[in-house]
Every structure is written in C-alpha cells, then in structure tokens.
XYZ file of C-alpha atoms in Angstrom:
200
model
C 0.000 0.000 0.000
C 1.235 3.551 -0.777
C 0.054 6.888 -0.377
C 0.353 8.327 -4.297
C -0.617 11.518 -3.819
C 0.265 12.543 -0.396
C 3.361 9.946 0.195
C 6.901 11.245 -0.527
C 8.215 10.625 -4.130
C 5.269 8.697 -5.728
C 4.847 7.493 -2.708
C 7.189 4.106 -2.998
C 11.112 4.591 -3.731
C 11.237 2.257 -5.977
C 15.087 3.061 -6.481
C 16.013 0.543 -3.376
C 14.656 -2.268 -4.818
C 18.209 -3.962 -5.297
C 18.657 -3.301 -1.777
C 15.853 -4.680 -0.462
C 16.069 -7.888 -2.319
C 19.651 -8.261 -1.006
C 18.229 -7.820 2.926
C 15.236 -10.404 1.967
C 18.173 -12.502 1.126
C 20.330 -12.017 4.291
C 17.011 -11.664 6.363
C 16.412 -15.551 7.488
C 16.376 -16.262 11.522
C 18.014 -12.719 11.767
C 16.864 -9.503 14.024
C 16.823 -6.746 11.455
C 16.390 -2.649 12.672
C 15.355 -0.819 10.073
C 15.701 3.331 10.478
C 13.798 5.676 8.899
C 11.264 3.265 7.119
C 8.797 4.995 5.333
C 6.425 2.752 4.435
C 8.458 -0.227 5.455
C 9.879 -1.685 2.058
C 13.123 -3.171 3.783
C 10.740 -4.683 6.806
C 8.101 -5.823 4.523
C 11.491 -7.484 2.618
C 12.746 -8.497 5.726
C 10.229 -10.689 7.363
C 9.255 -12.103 3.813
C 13.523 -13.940 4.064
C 12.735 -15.408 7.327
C 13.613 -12.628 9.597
C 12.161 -13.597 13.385
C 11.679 -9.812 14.393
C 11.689 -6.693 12.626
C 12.114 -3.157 14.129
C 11.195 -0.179 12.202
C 11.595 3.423 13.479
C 10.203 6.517 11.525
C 9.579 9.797 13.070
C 6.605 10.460 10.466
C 3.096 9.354 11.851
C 1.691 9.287 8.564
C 4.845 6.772 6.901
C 4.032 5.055 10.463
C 0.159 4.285 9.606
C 1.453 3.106 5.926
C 3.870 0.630 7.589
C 1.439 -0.413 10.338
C -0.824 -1.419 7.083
C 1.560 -3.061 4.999
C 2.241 -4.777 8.033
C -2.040 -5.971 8.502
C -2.422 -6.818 4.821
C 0.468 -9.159 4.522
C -0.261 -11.127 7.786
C 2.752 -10.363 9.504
C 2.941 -10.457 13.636
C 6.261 -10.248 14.431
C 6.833 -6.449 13.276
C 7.572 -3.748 15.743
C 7.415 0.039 14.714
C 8.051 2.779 16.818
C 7.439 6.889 16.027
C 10.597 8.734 17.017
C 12.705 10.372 15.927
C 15.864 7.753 14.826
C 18.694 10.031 16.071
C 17.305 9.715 20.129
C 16.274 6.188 19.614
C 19.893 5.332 18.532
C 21.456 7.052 21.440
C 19.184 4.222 23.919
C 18.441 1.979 21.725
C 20.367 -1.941 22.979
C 22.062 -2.357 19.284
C 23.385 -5.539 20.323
C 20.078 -6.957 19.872
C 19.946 -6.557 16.360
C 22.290 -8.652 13.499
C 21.321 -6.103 10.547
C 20.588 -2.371 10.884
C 19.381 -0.499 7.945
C 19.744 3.241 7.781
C 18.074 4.882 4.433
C 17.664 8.257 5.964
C 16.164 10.706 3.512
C 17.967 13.905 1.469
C 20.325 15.645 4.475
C 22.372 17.150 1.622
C 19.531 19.079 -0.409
C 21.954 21.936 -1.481
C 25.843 22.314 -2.078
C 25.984 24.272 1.319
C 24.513 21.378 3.577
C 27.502 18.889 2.961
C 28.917 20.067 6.149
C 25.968 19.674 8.388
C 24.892 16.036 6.533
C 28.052 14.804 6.757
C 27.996 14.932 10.550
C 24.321 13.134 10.258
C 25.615 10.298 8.608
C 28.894 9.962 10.979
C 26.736 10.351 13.378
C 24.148 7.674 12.936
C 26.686 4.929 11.471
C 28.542 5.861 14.362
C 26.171 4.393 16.848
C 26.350 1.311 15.135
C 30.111 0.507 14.649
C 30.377 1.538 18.443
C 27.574 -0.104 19.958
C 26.603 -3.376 17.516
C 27.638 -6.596 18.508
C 30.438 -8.720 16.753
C 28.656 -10.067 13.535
C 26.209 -6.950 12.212
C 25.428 -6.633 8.989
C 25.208 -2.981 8.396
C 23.590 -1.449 5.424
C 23.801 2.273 5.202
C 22.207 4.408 2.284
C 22.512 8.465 1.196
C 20.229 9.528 -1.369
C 21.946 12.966 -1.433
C 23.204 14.161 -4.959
C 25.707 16.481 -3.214
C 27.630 13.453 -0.717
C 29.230 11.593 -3.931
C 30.462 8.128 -3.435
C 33.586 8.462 -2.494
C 32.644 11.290 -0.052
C 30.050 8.703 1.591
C 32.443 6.066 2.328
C 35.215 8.378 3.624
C 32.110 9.639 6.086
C 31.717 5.568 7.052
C 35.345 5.577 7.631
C 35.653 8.075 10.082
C 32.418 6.650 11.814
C 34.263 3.200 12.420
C 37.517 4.050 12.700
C 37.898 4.725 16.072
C 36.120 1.576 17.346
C 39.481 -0.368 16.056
C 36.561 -3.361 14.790
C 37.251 -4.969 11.476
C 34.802 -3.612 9.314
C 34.523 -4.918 5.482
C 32.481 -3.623 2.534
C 30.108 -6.656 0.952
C 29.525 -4.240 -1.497
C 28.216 -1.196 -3.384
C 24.989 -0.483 -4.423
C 23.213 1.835 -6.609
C 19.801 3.202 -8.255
C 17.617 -0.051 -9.954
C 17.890 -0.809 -13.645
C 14.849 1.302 -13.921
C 16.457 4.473 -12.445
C 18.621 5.495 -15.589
C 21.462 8.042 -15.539
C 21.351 10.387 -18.196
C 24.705 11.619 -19.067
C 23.423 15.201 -19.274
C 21.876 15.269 -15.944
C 24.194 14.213 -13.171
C 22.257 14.860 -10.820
C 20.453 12.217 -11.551
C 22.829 9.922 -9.967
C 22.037 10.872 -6.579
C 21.969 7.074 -4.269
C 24.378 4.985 -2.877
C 24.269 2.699 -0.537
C 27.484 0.189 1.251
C 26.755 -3.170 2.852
C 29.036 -3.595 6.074
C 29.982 -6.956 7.673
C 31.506 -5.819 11.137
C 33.410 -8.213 12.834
C-alpha cells in the first residue's frame, strides 16, 4: 500500500529495490532494525527472508500508519514500529540486539551548502552502530543525497568506524535499480548509494 498523492516521491522509492532484495536474502532467523522506514519496504522485505523480528523506526506518523498497514495486509505479527525520531532512539536503543541495521535516511544534503551539516548526520548515525553493535552486524547504510558523492560517503563511514578499532569490510556497493537510468546530461540524476558492512 502507498500513499500516491500525499506519500513522498510517488509514494514508494522504488530506487532501493536492489537493496531490499539483497536484505530479503540475508534476512532468514536474523533480528533486522530498520531506520527511517517509510512505508516499510526493507521490513516488509525483511520478514518475507525469514527474519524472526523486525524493528522499524520513523519519526513520520503518517509513513508510520502506511507501515502499520503493509504490516495488517500481509499477515505479519512479528513487526515492531516505533514513532521517534531515529537520532534519540539510537542514542538508547540496545544495538546488540539486532544482526542487521538499515539506515536509508532521507535527502540531508539538499543543497551544495549542507555537505557540512549532513556529513555529521551520517557519521553520526553509522557511528552508533560501529560503536555499539555486537560482533557479527550486517550494516547497510544508504545516502540519497546528490551532493555526498560516493567516495565522499564512504570516507564519512570511515571516520564513523575508525575509532572503534573493529574490522569492518564492505560486501559491497549499491546503486539506483535498472529502472532508475542516468542520463549523461543530468548528473544529478545519480544521486543514491548505498554500502553493505559486515563488522566483525
């Protein structure tokens, strides 16, 4: 279920489709966390692979009510989504629980001058992780800012886990779906990227 005219985008972002599939595949007898969920794609993906418990957090009542739907309609029970904000639920949240955390935050970079301030966001939120996840986390981590480039992402994921001295390797790299073109006369069109952590 989506909300077409009132939902962000056209109301699904059908752009993380790749990424969803690979969490339905990594999903089975796991405890996934999934931040800022919208609608609850990556949960809905989730608990379809197997996961036993899903957590979804989104500060938006209305993307709440979608996910609490989704949720109804497909028969699952063993979904848990809270409204707050995902910055103070990281800060208390136990992230040992959890062996894959998703966080698909939306735009923080919206203009050339917010690099700065978004680039602290993400450190900040993959921070919690690589400090406070337990030995075996799958981490997936997503910017759908045009103005954070690739390279400038990872270096941000990089300074996020490099003072927790854990081995941290990349699974890989992911990008928009087949369906999500680039045109080579509008960069700006190549605005997501997402890395897939293992941290050991």
């Amino acid at each position: 279920m989506v909300s077409i005219t009132g939902g962000q985008k056209t109301g699904f972002f059908l752009d993380q489709r790749e990424m969803r599939r690979k969490i339905g595949e990594l999903a089975k007898g796991k405890r996934v966390l999934n931040c800022f969920s919208y609608s609850g794609g990556f949960s809905l993906y989730a608990l379809e692979g197997g996961a036993t418990e899903v957590t979804s957090v989104d500060t938006c009542k209305k993307a709440v009510k979608l996910a609490e739907k989704n949720t109804e309609i497909n028969g699952y029970k063993n979904h848990k989504i809270v409204q707050e904000d995902v910055f103070s639920f990281l800060e208390k949240e136990d992230l040992s629980r959890y062996d894959i955390i998703i966080l698909d935050p939306p735009a923080f970079a919206k203009k050339r001058q917010d690099i700065e301030p978004a680039s602290r966001g993400y450190k900040e939120l993959s921070s919690h992780v690589f400090t406070r996840c337990k030995p075996g986390t799958f981490l997936l981590t997503c910017s759908c800012s045009y103005f954070i480039d690739q390279a400038t992402f990872k270096q941000i994921q990089f300074k996020a886990a490099a003072p927790t001295q854990k081995e941290v390797k990349i699974l890989s790299n992911h990008i928009h779906a087949m369906d999500h073109p680039i045109s080579l006369f509008h960069p700006e069109g190549e605005y997501l990227k997402g890395l897939l952590f293992y941290i050991s």
